[in-house]
GROMACS .gro file of C-alpha atoms in nm:
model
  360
    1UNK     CA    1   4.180  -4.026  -2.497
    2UNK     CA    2   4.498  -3.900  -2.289
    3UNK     CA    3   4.441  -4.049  -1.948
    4UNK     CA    4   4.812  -4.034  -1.882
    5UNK     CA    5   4.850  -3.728  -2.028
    6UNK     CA    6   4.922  -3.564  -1.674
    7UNK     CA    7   5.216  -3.799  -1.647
    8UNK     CA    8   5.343  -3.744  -1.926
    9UNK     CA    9   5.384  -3.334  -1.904
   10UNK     CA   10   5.549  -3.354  -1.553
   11UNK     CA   11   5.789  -3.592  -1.727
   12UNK     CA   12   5.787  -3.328  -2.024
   13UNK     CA   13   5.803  -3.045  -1.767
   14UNK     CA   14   6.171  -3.138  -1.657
   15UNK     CA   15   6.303  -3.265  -1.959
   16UNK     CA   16   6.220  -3.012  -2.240
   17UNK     CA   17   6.427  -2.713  -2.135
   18UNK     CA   18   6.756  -2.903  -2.217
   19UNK     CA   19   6.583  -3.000  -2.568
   20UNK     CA   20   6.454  -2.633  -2.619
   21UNK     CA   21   6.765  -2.441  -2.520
   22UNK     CA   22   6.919  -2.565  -2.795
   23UNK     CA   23   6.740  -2.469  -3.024
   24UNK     CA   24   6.774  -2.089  -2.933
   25UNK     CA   25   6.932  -1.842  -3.136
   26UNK     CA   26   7.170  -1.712  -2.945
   27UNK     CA   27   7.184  -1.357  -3.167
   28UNK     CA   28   6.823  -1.232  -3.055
   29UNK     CA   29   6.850  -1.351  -2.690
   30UNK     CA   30   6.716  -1.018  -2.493
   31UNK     CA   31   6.800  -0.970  -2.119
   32UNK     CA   32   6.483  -0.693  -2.138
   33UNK     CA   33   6.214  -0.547  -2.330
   34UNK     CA   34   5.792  -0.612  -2.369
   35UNK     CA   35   5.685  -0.971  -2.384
   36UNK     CA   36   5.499  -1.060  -2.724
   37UNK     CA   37   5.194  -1.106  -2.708
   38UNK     CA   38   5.080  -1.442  -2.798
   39UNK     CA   39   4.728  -1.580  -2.882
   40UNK     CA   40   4.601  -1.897  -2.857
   41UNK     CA   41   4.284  -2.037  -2.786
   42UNK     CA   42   4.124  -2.024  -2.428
   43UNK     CA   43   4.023  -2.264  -2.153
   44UNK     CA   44   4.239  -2.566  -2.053
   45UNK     CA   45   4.419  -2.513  -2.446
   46UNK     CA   46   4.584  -2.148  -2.312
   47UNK     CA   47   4.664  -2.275  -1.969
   48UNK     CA   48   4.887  -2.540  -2.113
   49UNK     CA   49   5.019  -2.321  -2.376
   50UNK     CA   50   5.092  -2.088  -2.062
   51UNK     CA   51   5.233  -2.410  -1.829
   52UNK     CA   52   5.453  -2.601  -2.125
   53UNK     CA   53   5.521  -2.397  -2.417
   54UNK     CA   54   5.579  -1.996  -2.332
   55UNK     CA   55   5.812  -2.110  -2.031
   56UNK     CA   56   6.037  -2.351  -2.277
   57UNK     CA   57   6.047  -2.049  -2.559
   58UNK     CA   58   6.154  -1.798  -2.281
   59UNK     CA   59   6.397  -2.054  -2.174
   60UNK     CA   60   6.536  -2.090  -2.553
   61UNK     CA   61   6.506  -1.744  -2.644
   62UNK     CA   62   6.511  -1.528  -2.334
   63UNK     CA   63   6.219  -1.331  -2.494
   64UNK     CA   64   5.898  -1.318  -2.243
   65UNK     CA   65   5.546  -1.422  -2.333
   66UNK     CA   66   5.212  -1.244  -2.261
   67UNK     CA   67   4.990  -1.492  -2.320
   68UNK     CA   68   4.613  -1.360  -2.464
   69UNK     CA   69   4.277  -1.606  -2.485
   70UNK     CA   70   4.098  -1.584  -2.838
   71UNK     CA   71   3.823  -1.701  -2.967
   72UNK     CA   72   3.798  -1.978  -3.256
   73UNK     CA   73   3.592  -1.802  -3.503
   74UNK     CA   74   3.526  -1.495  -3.690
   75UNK     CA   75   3.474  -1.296  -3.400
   76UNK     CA   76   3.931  -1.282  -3.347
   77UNK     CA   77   3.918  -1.181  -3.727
   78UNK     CA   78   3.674  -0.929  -3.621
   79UNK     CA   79   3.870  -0.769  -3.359
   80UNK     CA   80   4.214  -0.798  -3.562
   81UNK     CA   81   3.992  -0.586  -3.807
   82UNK     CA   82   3.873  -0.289  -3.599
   83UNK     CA   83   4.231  -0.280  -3.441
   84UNK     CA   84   4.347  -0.223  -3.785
   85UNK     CA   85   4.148   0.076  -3.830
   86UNK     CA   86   4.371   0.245  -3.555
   87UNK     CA   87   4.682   0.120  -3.647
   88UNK     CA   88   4.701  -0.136  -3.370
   89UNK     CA   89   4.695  -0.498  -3.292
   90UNK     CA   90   4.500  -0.695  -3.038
   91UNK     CA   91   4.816  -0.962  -3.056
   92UNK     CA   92   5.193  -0.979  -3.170
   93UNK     CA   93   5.116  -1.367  -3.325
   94UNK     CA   94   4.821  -1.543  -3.293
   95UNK     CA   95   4.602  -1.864  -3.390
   96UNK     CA   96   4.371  -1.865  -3.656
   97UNK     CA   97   4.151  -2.123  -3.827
   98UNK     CA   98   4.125  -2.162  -4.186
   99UNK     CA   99   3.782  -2.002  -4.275
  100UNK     CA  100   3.849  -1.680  -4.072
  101UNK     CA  101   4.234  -1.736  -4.170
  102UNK     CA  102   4.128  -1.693  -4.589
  103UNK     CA  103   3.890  -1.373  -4.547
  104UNK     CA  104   4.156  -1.213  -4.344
  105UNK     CA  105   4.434  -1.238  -4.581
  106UNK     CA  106   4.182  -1.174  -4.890
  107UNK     CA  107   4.127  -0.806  -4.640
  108UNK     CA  108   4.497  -0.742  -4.638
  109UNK     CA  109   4.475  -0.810  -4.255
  110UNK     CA  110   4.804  -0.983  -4.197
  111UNK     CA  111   5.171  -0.895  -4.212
  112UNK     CA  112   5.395  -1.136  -4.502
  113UNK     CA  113   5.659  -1.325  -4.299
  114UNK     CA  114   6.033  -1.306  -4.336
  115UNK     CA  115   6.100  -1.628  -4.449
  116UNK     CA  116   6.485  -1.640  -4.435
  117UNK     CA  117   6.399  -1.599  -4.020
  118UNK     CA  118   6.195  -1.914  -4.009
  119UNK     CA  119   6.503  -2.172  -4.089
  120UNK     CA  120   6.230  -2.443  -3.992
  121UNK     CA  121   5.999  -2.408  -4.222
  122UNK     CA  122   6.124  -2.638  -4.414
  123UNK     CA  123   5.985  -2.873  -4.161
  124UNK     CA  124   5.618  -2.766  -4.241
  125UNK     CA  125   5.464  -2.921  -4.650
  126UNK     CA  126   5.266  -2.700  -4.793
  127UNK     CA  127   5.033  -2.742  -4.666
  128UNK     CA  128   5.075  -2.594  -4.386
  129UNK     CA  129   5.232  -2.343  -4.594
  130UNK     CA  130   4.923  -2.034  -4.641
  131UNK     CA  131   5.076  -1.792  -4.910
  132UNK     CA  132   4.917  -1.460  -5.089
  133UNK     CA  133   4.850  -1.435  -5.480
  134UNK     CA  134   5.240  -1.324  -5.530
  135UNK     CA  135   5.372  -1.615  -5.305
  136UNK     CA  136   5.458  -1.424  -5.005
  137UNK     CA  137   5.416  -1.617  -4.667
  138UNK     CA  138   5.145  -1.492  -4.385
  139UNK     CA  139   5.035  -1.779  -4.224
  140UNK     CA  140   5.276  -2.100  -4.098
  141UNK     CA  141   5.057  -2.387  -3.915
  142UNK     CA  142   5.126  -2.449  -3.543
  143UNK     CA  143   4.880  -2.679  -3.408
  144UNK     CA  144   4.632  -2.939  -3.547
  145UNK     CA  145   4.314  -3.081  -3.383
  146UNK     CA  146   4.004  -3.279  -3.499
  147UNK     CA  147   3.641  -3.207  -3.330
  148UNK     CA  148   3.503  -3.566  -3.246
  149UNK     CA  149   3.217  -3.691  -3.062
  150UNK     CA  150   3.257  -3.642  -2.742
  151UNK     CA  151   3.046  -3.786  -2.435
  152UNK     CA  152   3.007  -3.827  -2.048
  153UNK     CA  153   3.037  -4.177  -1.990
  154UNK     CA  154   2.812  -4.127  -1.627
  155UNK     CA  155   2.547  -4.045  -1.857
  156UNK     CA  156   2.583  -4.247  -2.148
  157UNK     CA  157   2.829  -4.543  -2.106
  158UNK     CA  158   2.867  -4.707  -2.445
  159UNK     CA  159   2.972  -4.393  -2.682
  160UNK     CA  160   2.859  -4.399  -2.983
  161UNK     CA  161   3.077  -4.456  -3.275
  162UNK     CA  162   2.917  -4.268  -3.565
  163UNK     CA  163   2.836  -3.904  -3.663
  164UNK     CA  164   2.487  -4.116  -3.711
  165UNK     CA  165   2.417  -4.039  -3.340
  166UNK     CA  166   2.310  -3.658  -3.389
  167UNK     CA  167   2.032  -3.760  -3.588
  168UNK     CA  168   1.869  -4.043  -3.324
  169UNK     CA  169   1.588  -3.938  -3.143
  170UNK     CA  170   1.689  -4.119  -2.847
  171UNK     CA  171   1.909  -3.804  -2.793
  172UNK     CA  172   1.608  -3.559  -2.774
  173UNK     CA  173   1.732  -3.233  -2.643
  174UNK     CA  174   2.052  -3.385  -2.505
  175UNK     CA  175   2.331  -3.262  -2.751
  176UNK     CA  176   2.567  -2.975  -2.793
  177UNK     CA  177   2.718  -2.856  -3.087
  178UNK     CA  178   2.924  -2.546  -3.227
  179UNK     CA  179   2.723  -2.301  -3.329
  180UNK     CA  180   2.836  -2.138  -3.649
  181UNK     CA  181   2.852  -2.335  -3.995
  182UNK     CA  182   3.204  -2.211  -4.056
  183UNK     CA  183   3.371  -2.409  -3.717
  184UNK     CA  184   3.108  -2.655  -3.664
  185UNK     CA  185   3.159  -2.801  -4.043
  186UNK     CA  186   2.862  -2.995  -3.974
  187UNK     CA  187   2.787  -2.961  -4.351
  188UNK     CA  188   3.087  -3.195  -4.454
  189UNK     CA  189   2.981  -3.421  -4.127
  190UNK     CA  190   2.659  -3.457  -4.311
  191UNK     CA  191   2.765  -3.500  -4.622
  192UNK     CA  192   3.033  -3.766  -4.504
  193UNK     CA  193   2.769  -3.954  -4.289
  194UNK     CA  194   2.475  -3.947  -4.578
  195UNK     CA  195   2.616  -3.895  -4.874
  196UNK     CA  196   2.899  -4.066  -4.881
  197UNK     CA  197   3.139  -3.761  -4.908
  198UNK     CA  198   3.171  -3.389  -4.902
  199UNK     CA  199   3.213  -3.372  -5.277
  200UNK     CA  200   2.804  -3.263  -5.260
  201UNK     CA  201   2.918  -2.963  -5.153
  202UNK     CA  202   3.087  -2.841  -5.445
  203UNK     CA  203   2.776  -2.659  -5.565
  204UNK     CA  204   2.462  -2.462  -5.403
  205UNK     CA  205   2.212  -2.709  -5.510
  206UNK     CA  206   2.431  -2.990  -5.350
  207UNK     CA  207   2.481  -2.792  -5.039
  208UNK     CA  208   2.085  -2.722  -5.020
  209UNK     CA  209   2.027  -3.061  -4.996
  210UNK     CA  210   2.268  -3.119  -4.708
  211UNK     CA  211   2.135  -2.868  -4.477
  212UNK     CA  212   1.812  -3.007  -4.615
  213UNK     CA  213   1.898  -3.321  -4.438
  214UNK     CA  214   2.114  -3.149  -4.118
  215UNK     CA  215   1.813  -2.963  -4.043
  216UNK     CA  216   1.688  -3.268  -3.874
  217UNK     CA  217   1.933  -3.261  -3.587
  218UNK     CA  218   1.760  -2.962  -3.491
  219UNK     CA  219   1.541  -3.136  -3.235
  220UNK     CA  220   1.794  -3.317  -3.096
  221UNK     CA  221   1.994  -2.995  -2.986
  222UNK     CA  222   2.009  -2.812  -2.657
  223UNK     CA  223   2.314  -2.586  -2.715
  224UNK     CA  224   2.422  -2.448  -3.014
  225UNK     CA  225   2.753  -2.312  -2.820
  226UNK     CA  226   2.987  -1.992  -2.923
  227UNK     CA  227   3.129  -2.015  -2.597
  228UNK     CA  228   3.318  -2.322  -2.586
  229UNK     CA  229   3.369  -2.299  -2.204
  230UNK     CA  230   3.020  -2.309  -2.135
  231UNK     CA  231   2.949  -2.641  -2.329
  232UNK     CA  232   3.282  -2.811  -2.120
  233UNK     CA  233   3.128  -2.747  -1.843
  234UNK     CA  234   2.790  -2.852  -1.910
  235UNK     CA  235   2.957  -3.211  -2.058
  236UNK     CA  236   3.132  -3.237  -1.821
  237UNK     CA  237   2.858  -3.249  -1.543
  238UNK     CA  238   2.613  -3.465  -1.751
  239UNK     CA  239   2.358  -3.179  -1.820
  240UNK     CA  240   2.454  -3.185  -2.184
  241UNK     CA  241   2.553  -3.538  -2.236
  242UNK     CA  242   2.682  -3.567  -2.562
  243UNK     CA  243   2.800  -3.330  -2.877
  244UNK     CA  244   3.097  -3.208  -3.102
  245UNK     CA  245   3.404  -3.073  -2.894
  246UNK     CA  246   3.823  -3.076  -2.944
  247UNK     CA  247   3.967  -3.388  -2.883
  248UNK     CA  248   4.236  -3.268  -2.750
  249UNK     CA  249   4.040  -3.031  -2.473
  250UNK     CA  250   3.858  -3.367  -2.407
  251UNK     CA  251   4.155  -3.547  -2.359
  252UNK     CA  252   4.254  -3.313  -2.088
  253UNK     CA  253   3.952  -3.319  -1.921
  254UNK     CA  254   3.960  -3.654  -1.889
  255UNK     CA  255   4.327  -3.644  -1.782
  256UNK     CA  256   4.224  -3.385  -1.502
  257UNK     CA  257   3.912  -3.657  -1.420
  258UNK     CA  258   3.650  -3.603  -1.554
  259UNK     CA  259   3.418  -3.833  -1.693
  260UNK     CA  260   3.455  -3.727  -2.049
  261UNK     CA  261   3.535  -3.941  -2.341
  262UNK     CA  262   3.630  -3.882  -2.682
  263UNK     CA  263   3.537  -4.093  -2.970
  264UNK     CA  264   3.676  -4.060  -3.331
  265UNK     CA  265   3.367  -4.180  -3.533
  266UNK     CA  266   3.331  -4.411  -3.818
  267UNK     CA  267   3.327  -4.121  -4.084
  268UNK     CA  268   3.614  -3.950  -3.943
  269UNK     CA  269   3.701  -3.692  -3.701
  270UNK     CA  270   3.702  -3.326  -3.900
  271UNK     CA  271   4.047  -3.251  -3.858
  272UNK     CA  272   4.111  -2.824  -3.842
  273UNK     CA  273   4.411  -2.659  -3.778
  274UNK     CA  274   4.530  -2.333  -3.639
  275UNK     CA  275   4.772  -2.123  -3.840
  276UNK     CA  276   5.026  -1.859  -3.685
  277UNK     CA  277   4.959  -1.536  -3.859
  278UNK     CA  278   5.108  -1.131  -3.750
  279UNK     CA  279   4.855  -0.896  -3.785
  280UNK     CA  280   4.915  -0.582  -3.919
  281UNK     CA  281   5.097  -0.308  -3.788
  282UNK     CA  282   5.292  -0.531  -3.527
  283UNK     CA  283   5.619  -0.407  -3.426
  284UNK     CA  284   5.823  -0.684  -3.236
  285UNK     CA  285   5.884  -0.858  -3.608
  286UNK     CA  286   6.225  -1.050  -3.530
  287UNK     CA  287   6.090  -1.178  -3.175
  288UNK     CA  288   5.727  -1.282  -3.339
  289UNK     CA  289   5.985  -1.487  -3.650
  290UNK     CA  290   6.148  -1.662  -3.351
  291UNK     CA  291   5.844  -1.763  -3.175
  292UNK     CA  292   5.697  -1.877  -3.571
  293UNK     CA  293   6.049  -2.079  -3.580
  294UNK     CA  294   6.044  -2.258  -3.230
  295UNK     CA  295   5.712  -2.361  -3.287
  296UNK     CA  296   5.833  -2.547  -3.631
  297UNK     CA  297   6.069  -2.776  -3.427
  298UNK     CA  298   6.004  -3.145  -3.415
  299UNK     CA  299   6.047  -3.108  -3.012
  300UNK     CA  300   5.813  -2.855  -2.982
  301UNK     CA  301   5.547  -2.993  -3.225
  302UNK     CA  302   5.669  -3.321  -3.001
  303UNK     CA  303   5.574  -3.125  -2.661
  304UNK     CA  304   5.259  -3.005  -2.825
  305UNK     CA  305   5.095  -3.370  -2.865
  306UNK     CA  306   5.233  -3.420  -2.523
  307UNK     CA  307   5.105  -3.145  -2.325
  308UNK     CA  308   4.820  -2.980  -2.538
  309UNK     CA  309   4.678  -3.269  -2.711
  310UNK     CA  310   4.726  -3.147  -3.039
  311UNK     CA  311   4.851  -3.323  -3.340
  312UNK     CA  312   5.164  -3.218  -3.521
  313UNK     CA  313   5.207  -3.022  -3.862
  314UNK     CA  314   5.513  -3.186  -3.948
  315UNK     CA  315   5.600  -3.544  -4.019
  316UNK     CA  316   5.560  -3.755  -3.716
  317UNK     CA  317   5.820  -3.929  -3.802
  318UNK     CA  318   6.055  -3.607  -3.781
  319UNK     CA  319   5.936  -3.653  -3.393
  320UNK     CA  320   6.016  -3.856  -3.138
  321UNK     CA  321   5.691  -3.942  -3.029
  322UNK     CA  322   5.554  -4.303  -3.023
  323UNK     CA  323   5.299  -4.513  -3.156
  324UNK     CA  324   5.090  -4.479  -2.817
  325UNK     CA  325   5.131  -4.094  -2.831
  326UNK     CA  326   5.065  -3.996  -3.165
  327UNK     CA  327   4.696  -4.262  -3.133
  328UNK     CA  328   4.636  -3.983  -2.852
  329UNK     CA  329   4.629  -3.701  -3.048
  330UNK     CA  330   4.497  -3.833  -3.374
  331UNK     CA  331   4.365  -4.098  -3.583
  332UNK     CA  332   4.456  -4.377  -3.821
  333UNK     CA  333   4.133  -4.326  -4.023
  334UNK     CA  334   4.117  -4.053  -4.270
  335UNK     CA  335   3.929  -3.743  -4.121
  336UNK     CA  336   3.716  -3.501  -4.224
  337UNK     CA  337   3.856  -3.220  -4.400
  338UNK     CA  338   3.620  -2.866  -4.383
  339UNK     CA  339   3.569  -2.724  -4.739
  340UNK     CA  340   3.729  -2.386  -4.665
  341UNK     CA  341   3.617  -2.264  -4.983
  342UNK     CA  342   3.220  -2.326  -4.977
  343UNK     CA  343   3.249  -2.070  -4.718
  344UNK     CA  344   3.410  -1.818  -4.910
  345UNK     CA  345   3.240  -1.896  -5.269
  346UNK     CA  346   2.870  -1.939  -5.088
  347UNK     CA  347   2.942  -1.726  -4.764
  348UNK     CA  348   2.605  -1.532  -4.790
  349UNK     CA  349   2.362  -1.816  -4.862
  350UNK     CA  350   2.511  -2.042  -4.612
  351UNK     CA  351   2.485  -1.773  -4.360
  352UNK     CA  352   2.163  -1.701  -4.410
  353UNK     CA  353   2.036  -2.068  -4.503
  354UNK     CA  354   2.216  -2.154  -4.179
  355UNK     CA  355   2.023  -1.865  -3.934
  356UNK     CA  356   1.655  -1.984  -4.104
  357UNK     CA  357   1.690  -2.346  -4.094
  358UNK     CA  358   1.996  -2.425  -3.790
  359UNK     CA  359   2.066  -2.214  -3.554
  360UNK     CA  360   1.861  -1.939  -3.582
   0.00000   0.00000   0.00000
């Protein structure tokens, strides 16, 4: 948890523009001309996107940044989709997480990258790396985050440590979760707590019996949230006490002081990530390659952890960041990795099993 995260951005806040302007490019500085328009994800994630990254990559590049809120899930994919239809864009770059991220480019929905502009990619494994059938490049990972347990430590003072917790009945109507299948991954949180991996999943029988056994969290739930804003505030306050949320929102929650705590638990945070990716029929292509390029910077990856809470793409070690620093922003245990591709190869049944027996 990042109670000194506040210290640490002023500190950040009038040291990184030295660091940053030198990594500009001094061929595509602009004195004029429209911002991009950048998406990220809303709430207290945008306004430090807004506060400590935009202002150092206008300060490296000279290019201006009109920041846009998106959501996590398929809904952005959505929109990117209808925009498409009229040969616009709803954003320049933007965020997107893997499941929505793989039917997108499988739609044709995103523009290939350039990838003698990004000179940093070489920074990124790849991993982080999302390519098409014929190898070209559309999406190039910015962020990292893991979804943890998170509680309000005025209403419940010892956090639990395992995912074990959504299943006790001493939590009756008192938790909040997300509330698709496809950003909630509470099928591999399952699988990891009670059956000892998410290698069930691998086929629809295996994955029946998971939600066979998730259904019984269904008591226990008050929110089953879309609107991520909605649940912060209700943690926050203590009238949903406990449930899954970002670490990394958590973390600056409790930096801004609020009684929120973050707990990696014993089976692993699920650890997601957030690629950059152009949609198609976006104009500003050099400017968008530069912003794709000073993200992929140790020192911006670096002000990232710092200032967002997230953890970096690239090699820590490629970072200055310290022992203390990168423990804020991830963990030592191995996470929980989402099966992107049960969603894809079962999308239908999981949908549907998910509606009857979850959420619906």
């Amino acid at each position: 948890m990042m109670k000194s995260n506040l210290t640490r951005r002023r500190f950040m806040a009038t040291t990184a523009a030295a660091g940053a302007a030198a990594m500009a490019s001094p061929s595509i500085l602009r004195a004029a001309g429209a911002p991009i328009r950048v998406g990220t994800y809303g709430g207290f994630f945008e306004e430090s996107f807004k506060q400590f990254i935009f202002p150092e990559f206008t300060a490296a590049t000279g290019i201006e940044v009109q920041s846009i809120a998106v959501p996590t899930g398929e809904t952005w994919l959505v929109q990117i989709k209808n925009a498409a239809r009229a040969n616009t864009a709803p954003a320049d770059v933007s965020l997107m997480a893997g499941t929505p991220r793989s039917e997108g480019a499988s739609q044709g929905l995103f523009q290939t990258l350039d990838e003698s502009k990004l000179s940093n990619l070489g920074n990124l494994s790849d991993t982080f790396q999302d390519r098409n059938a014929d190898g070209g490049l559309f999406g190039v990972g910015g962020v990292s985050w893991y979804i943890t347990l998170c509680t309000n430590s005025d209403e419940i003072p010892e956090a639990p440590t395992s995912w074990a917790a959504l299943w006790d009945d001493q939590y009756a109507d008192q938790i909040g979760v997300l509330g698709l299948a496809t950003n909630s991954f509470l099928l591999e949180v399952t699988a990891a707590t009670h059956f000892g991996g998410t290698d069930i999943l691998s086929t629809k029988d295996g994955i029946a019996q998971v939600f066979e056994k998730l259904s019984e969290i269904v008591p226990n739930v008050r929110l089953w949230y879309k609107d991520e804003g909605a649940f912060q505030q209700a943690l926050q306050e203590g009238e949903i006490p406990m449930g899954q949320y970002y670490h990394d929102v958590a973390g600056l929650a409790a930096a801004e002081g609020f009684p929120v705590v973050s707990t990696f638990p014993k089976e692993g945070g699920i650890l997601d990530s957030g690629y950059w990716i152009v949609p198609q029929h976006v104009e500003p292509m050099d400017e968008v390659h530069e912003f794709i390029n000073f993200m992929s910077t140790p020192e911006t990856q670096a002000l990232l952890s710092r200032n967002v809470g997230t953890a970096p793409v690239i090699d820590p070690a490629l970072t200055d960041l310290s022992e203390d620093e990168l423990a804020a922003v991830s963990s030592a245990g191995a996470p929980i990795i989402p099966r992107y591709d049960i969603y894809k190869d079962h999308a239908d049944y999981i949908s549907d099993t998910w509606n009857k027996m979850i959420a619906g």
